[in-house]
Amino acid sequence: MVKTQKTEPNQTDRLLVIACGMIAREVLAVKQQLKLDHLELTCLPAEFHFYPDRIAPAMDKAIEKAKAEGYDHIFVGYADCGTGGLLDNVIEKHGVERMAGPHCFAFYQGMDAYAKVADGDMMSFYMTDFLCRQFEAFFIKPLGLDRHPELIKDYFGNYEKLIYLAQTDDPELDKVAEKAAIMLGLTYERRSTGYGDLTSELARAARGAA
């Protein structure tokens, strides 16, 4: 677990967000945007995106550690994220809350908006700003596509479309997403989502801690 930010020694009046490393940049952006000076952030490894069975036990330990350090207000910066309800068991155990929804691709779009497109997106491969920045490190090299491009059909053959959920307007990230769609043989769609429900959820958690 990587400690991203810690500022003051008195934790009792502060909000600790324990988040997926994939959304660390976005949490800090929302913190700055909303001037949530009492919000602190710590992250579990982004690679848990590929190993959802590791999320719940790691979160359990992280919350226990945070409480031992004196944090009274803790918010979990994860949706279910493939844990099959195991993360909710940890949340219930510790009496804390998490992001609503099945995964970050849903809360970035906003749960109401996601509900309208979820069925139509069943065959779509989602990318975010983080996944564009880390496309080579997260997909190309681990899957061996740089050495064996013939594996693309094995890994992505069931997808029809690549949807880039853009948190920011960055032409360089747009290029990555577009090139990824071409490489994977998928049609391309860009949706400008901003931070979606992450903003309102962090604002709500911060109000509860204030």
XYZ file of N, CA, C and O in Angstrom, residues 36-123:
352
model
N -11.119 20.625 -0.492
C -11.331 19.716 0.635
C -10.008 19.533 1.382
O -9.351 18.505 1.298
N -9.643 20.559 2.130
C -8.335 20.561 2.777
C -8.195 19.471 3.833
O -7.074 19.085 4.185
N -9.313 18.985 4.362
C -9.233 17.966 5.411
C -9.255 16.545 4.843
O -9.310 15.574 5.593
N -9.181 16.411 3.524
C -9.162 15.094 2.892
C -7.728 14.614 2.704
O -6.878 15.350 2.192
N -7.471 13.391 3.118
C -6.182 12.746 2.873
C -6.419 11.494 2.034
O -7.513 10.928 2.019
N -5.377 11.081 1.349
C -5.519 9.965 0.411
C -4.426 8.930 0.615
O -3.251 9.276 0.773
N -4.832 7.678 0.622
C -3.894 6.574 0.546
C -4.449 5.590 -0.475
O -5.663 5.510 -0.667
N -3.579 4.875 -1.164
C -4.042 4.033 -2.269
C -3.556 2.599 -2.155
O -2.414 2.352 -1.749
N -4.421 1.681 -2.571
C -4.022 0.300 -2.793
C -3.479 0.212 -4.221
O -3.776 1.060 -5.060
N -2.676 -0.795 -4.513
C -2.032 -0.878 -5.831
C -3.032 -0.894 -6.991
O -4.040 -1.595 -6.953
N -2.719 -0.124 -8.015
C -3.571 -0.068 -9.203
C -3.695 -1.435 -9.861
O -4.711 -1.735 -10.499
N -2.685 -2.283 -9.718
C -2.697 -3.597 -10.371
C -3.791 -4.510 -9.823
O -4.123 -5.524 -10.439
N -4.392 -4.139 -8.688
C -5.520 -4.932 -8.175
C -6.691 -4.917 -9.150
O -7.621 -5.707 -9.006
N -6.661 -4.000 -10.121
C -7.664 -3.997 -11.196
C -7.716 -5.365 -11.870
O -8.784 -5.822 -12.297
N -6.569 -6.036 -11.945
C -6.489 -7.356 -12.557
C -6.677 -8.488 -11.549
O -6.834 -9.642 -11.946
N -6.625 -8.168 -10.271
C -6.710 -9.180 -9.211
C -7.742 -8.751 -8.169
O -7.394 -8.468 -7.010
N -9.023 -8.699 -8.549
C -10.038 -8.189 -7.621
C -10.166 -8.992 -6.337
O -10.658 -8.468 -5.336
N -9.693 -10.257 -6.349
C -9.749 -11.044 -5.121
C -8.823 -10.494 -4.040
O -8.968 -10.822 -2.856
N -7.902 -9.629 -4.416
C -6.970 -9.050 -3.446
C -7.507 -7.776 -2.801
O -6.965 -7.310 -1.785
N -8.544 -7.202 -3.377
C -9.018 -5.898 -2.915
C -9.585 -5.966 -1.497
O -9.187 -5.172 -0.625
N -10.515 -6.881 -1.256
C -11.182 -6.924 0.053
C -10.209 -7.185 1.200
O -10.228 -6.448 2.199
N -9.342 -8.206 1.134
C -8.411 -8.413 2.260
C -7.444 -7.253 2.454
O -7.120 -6.897 3.601
N -7.003 -6.638 1.353
C -6.099 -5.494 1.485
C -6.822 -4.297 2.092
O -6.256 -3.561 2.915
N -8.080 -4.098 1.714
C -8.860 -2.997 2.270
C -9.123 -3.223 3.757
O -9.082 -2.276 4.563
N -9.392 -4.459 4.128
C -9.606 -4.789 5.537
C -8.397 -4.359 6.371
O -8.532 -3.697 7.406
N -7.221 -4.711 5.908
C -5.989 -4.345 6.618
C -5.769 -2.840 6.613
O -5.331 -2.260 7.617
N -6.076 -2.201 5.489
C -5.868 -0.759 5.377
C -6.773 0.020 6.328
O -6.352 0.999 6.950
N -8.027 -0.429 6.453
C -8.952 0.249 7.363
C -8.530 0.025 8.806
O -8.555 0.953 9.631
N -8.139 -1.189 9.126
C -7.676 -1.467 10.490
C -6.473 -0.593 10.836
O -6.380 -0.046 11.946
N -5.553 -0.451 9.907
C -4.367 0.375 10.117
C -4.759 1.840 10.310
O -4.237 2.527 11.198
N -5.684 2.311 9.475
C -6.110 3.706 9.568
C -6.780 3.996 10.901
O -6.532 5.040 11.527
N -7.614 3.072 11.363
C -8.271 3.266 12.658
C -7.246 3.260 13.786
O -7.350 4.037 14.748
N -6.246 2.393 13.674
C -5.194 2.345 14.687
C -4.402 3.648 14.723
O -3.870 4.039 15.770
N -4.330 4.323 13.567
C -3.613 5.596 13.491
C -4.474 6.772 13.957
O -3.987 7.901 14.018
N -5.748 6.496 14.274
C -6.602 7.531 14.828
C -7.601 8.163 13.883
O -8.259 9.143 14.239
N -7.752 7.623 12.684
C -8.734 8.180 11.752
C -10.142 7.738 12.150
O -10.430 6.548 12.250
N -11.016 8.724 12.344
C -12.418 8.442 12.657
C -13.292 8.427 11.404
O -14.357 7.816 11.403
N -12.867 9.115 10.367
C -13.671 9.253 9.151
C -12.901 8.646 7.976
O -11.858 9.168 7.575
N -13.445 7.550 7.452
C -12.789 6.802 6.373
C -13.799 6.569 5.248
O -14.950 6.190 5.506
N -13.361 6.798 4.035
C -14.210 6.541 2.872
C -13.440 5.664 1.899
O -12.252 5.887 1.648
N -14.121 4.652 1.363
C -13.487 3.695 0.459
C -13.664 4.154 -0.983
O -14.782 4.224 -1.490
N -12.553 4.462 -1.627
C -12.564 4.925 -3.010
C -12.551 3.782 -4.002
O -11.678 3.710 -4.878
N -13.492 2.880 -3.852
C -13.704 1.757 -4.763
C -15.203 1.601 -4.970
O -15.995 1.879 -4.053
N -15.604 1.132 -6.140
C -16.930 0.553 -6.300
C -16.763 -0.925 -5.939
O -15.812 -1.288 -5.269
N -17.670 -1.792 -6.363
C -17.470 -3.221 -6.065
C -16.236 -3.759 -6.769
O -15.489 -4.565 -6.223
N -16.017 -3.320 -7.998
C -14.775 -3.599 -8.737
C -14.428 -5.079 -8.840
O -13.265 -5.466 -8.685
N -15.456 -5.898 -9.058
C -15.213 -7.313 -9.305
C -15.017 -8.161 -8.069
O -14.661 -9.340 -8.193
N -15.276 -7.618 -6.891
C -15.073 -8.400 -5.664
C -16.258 -9.310 -5.352
O -16.187 -10.115 -4.420
N -17.333 -9.182 -6.106
C -18.492 -10.040 -5.885
C -19.119 -9.884 -4.510
O -19.617 -10.854 -3.934
N -19.107 -8.664 -3.986
C -19.710 -8.405 -2.687
C -18.756 -8.541 -1.518
O -19.105 -8.174 -0.379
N -17.558 -9.065 -1.738
C -16.609 -9.243 -0.632
C -16.146 -7.908 -0.059
O -15.909 -7.798 1.148
N -16.023 -6.892 -0.901
C -15.654 -5.579 -0.398
C -16.750 -5.022 0.496
O -16.468 -4.386 1.521
N -17.995 -5.268 0.142
C -19.102 -4.798 0.973
C -19.090 -5.456 2.344
O -19.490 -4.847 3.343
N -18.645 -6.706 2.428
C -18.528 -7.360 3.731
C -17.517 -6.632 4.615
O -17.736 -6.454 5.821
N -16.425 -6.196 4.009
C -15.405 -5.457 4.756
C -15.949 -4.103 5.192
O -15.744 -3.662 6.334
N -16.650 -3.445 4.301
C -17.224 -2.136 4.596
C -18.228 -2.223 5.741
O -18.241 -1.397 6.656
N -19.072 -3.258 5.688
C -20.054 -3.450 6.761
C -19.361 -3.747 8.086
O -19.764 -3.244 9.142
N -18.323 -4.532 8.034
C -17.556 -4.877 9.240
C -17.028 -3.633 9.933
O -17.071 -3.529 11.168
N -16.543 -2.692 9.159
C -15.900 -1.511 9.739
C -16.819 -0.298 9.833
O -16.411 0.741 10.373
N -18.036 -0.403 9.298
C -18.971 0.703 9.398
C -18.571 1.920 8.575
O -18.743 3.060 9.021
N -18.036 1.685 7.383
C -17.652 2.784 6.499
C -18.472 2.700 5.218
O -19.298 1.799 5.056
N -18.243 3.622 4.282
C -18.971 3.637 3.017
C -17.994 3.601 1.855
O -16.818 3.921 2.002
N -18.514 3.222 0.687
C -17.707 3.188 -0.536
C -18.421 3.929 -1.648
O -19.572 4.355 -1.503
N -17.736 4.047 -2.787
C -18.361 4.594 -3.983
C -19.504 3.678 -4.422
O -19.367 2.455 -4.379
N -20.591 4.267 -4.856
C -21.699 3.465 -5.354
C -21.358 2.925 -6.739
O -20.604 3.529 -7.497
N -21.911 1.755 -7.048
C -21.774 1.227 -8.396
C -20.914 -0.013 -8.496
O -20.255 -0.409 -7.542
N -20.898 -0.629 -9.687
C -20.147 -1.864 -9.896
C -18.666 -1.654 -10.163
O -17.851 -2.533 -9.891
N -18.283 -0.491 -10.729
C -16.884 -0.241 -11.069
C -16.711 1.238 -11.401
O -17.684 1.997 -11.496
N -15.442 1.655 -11.564
C -15.170 3.067 -11.831
C -15.732 3.515 -13.171
O -16.056 4.691 -13.357
N -15.858 2.594 -14.120
C -16.400 2.959 -15.425
C -17.851 3.408 -15.298
O -18.341 4.185 -16.116
N -18.523 2.911 -14.264
C -19.904 3.320 -14.011
C -19.949 4.664 -13.303
O -20.661 5.582 -13.730
N -19.172 4.827 -12.211
C -19.305 6.091 -11.480
C -18.659 7.259 -12.212
O -19.043 8.412 -12.001
N -17.713 7.016 -13.100
C -17.196 8.116 -13.914
C -18.290 8.659 -14.832
O -18.374 9.864 -15.079
N -19.113 7.780 -15.350
C -20.195 8.224 -16.227
C -21.362 8.790 -15.432
O -22.197 9.522 -15.980
N -21.415 8.464 -14.139
C -22.564 8.803 -13.318
C -23.520 7.630 -13.355
O -23.811 7.100 -14.438
N -23.987 7.207 -12.202
C -24.777 5.985 -12.146
C -26.062 6.082 -12.960
O -26.481 5.108 -13.578
N -26.688 7.241 -12.969
C -27.917 7.387 -13.750
C -27.625 7.239 -15.244
O -28.349 6.546 -15.968
N -26.548 7.886 -15.705
C -26.186 7.795 -17.117
C -25.745 6.387 -17.471
O -26.080 5.870 -18.550
N -25.008 5.758 -16.574
C -24.526 4.400 -16.841
C -25.692 3.422 -16.977
O -25.658 2.520 -17.827
N -26.706 3.578 -16.145
C -27.857 2.670 -16.203
C -28.514 2.683 -17.578
O -29.044 1.666 -18.030
N -28.434 3.825 -18.251
C -29.070 3.948 -19.561
C -28.262 3.287 -20.672
O -28.816 2.934 -21.712
N -26.953 3.136 -20.470
C -26.100 2.611 -21.553
C -25.504 1.246 -21.236
O -24.863 0.638 -22.099
N -25.703 0.764 -20.016
C -25.021 -0.461 -19.580
C -25.276 -1.644 -20.503
O -24.342 -2.353 -20.890
N -26.523 -1.851 -20.867
C -26.835 -2.994 -21.729
C -26.186 -2.849 -23.104
O -25.649 -3.816 -23.657
N -26.212 -1.644 -23.639
C -25.625 -1.414 -24.952
C -24.108 -1.475 -24.953
O -23.494 -1.652 -26.001
N -23.509 -1.331 -23.761
C -22.047 -1.343 -23.639
C -21.494 -2.722 -23.288
O -20.288 -2.851 -23.039
N -22.332 -3.723 -23.279
C -21.898 -5.051 -22.823
C -20.691 -5.564 -23.606
O -19.844 -6.273 -23.072
N -20.590 -5.211 -24.875
C -19.499 -5.706 -25.718
C -18.421 -4.640 -25.921
O -17.678 -4.686 -26.892
